[in-house]
Coordinates of C-alpha atoms in Angstrom, one line a residue:
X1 CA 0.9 2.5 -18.7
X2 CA -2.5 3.7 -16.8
X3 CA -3.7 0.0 -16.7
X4 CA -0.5 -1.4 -14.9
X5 CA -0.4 2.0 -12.2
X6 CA -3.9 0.5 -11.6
X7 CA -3.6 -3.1 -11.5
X8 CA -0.2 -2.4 -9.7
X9 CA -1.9 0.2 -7.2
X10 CA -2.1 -2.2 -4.0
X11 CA 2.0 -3.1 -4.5
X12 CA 2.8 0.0 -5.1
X13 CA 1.4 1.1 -1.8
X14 CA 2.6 -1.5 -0.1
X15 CA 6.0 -0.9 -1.2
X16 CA 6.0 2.6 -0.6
X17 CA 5.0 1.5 3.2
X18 CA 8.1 -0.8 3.5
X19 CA 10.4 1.9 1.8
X20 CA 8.8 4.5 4.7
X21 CA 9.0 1.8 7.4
X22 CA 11.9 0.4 6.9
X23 CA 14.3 3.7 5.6
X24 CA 12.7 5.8 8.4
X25 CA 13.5 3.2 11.2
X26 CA 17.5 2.7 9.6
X27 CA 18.2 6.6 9.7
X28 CA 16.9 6.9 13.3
X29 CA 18.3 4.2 14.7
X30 CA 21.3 4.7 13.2
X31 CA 21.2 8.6 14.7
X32 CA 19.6 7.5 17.6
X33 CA 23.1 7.4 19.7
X34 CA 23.1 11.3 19.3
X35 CA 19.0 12.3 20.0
X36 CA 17.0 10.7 22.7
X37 CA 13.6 10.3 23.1
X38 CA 13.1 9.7 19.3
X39 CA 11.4 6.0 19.7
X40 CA 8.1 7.7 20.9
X41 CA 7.9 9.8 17.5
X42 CA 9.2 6.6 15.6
X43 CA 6.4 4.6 16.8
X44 CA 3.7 7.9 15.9
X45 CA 5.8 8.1 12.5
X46 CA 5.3 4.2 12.1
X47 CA 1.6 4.2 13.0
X48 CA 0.6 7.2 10.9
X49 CA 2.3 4.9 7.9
X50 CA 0.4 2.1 8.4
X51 CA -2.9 3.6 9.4
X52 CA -2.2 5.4 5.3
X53 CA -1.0 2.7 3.6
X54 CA -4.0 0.7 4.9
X55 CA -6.3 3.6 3.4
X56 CA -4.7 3.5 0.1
X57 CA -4.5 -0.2 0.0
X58 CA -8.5 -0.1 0.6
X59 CA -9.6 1.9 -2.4
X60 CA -9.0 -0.9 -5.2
X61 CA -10.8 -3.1 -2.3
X62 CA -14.0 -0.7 -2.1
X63 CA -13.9 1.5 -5.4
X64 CA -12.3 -0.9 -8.4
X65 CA -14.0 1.5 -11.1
X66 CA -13.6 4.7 -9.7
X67 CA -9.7 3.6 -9.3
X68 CA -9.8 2.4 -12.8
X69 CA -11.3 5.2 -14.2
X70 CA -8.7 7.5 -12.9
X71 CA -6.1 5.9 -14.0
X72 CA -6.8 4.8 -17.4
X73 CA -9.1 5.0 -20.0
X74 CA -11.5 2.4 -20.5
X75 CA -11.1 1.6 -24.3
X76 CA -11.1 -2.1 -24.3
X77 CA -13.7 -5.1 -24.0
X78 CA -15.8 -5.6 -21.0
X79 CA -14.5 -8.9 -20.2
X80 CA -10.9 -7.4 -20.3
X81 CA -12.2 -4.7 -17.9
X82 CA -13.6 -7.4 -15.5
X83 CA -10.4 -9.2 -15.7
X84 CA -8.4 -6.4 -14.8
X85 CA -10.2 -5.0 -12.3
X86 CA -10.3 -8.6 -10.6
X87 CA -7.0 -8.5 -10.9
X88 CA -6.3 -5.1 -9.3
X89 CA -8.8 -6.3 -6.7
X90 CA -6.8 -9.2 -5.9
X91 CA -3.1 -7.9 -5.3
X92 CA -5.1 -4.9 -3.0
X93 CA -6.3 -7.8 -0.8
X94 CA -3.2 -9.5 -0.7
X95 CA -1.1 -6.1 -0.2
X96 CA -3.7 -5.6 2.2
X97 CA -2.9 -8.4 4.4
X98 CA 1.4 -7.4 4.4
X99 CA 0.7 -4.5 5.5
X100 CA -1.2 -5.3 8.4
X101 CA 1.5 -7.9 8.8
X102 CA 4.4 -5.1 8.8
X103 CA 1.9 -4.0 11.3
X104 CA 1.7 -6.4 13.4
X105 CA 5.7 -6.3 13.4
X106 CA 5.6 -2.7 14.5
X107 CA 4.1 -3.5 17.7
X108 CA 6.1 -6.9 18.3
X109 CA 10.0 -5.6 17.3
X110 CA 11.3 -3.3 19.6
X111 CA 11.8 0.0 17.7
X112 CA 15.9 0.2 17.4

């Protein structure tokens, strides 16, 4: 189970930004009729987000064996290792790039 959390860690992150973008901006917006002035947090609430998920997106891309070797036990063959780690390395980049995409959205899309 430790070997899919860490191969999985990028998507993971990146679908923990959507569920934060996404279920943040529907309750506000849909409360929004009864407080003003809440786009200004939104936007801080949406930044903060990103500026995290981006962080956590990162570490597979900087530090695949220190990820790996927090997550699960290295018990297998080295070319397994390599594979996996590859691997890990691969859906972090392209996690990477949706979130900067959602991003990019956040500063496009007016907020509500």
């Amino acid at each position: 189970m430790g070997i899919v959390l860490a191969v999985l860690f990028g998507p993971l992150v990146w679908a923990a930004h959507l569920l934060v973008l996404y279920g943040t901006h529907a309750v506000v917006c849909a409360a929004a009729a009864r407080t003003a002035g809440t786009t200004g947090l939104l936007v801080l609430v949406f930044a903060l987000a990103t500026a995290l998920a981006l962080a956590l997106v990162a570490v597979p891309l900087l530090m695949p064996r220190r990820l790996a070797g927090l997550v699960y036990w290295r018990g297998h063959a080295e070319g397994e290792d390599r594979f996996l780690q590859s691997l890990m390395r691969w859906l972090a980049g392209l996690s990477l790039v949706a979130v900067v995409a959602n991003g990019i959205a956040l500063l496009m899309v007016p907020v509500c």
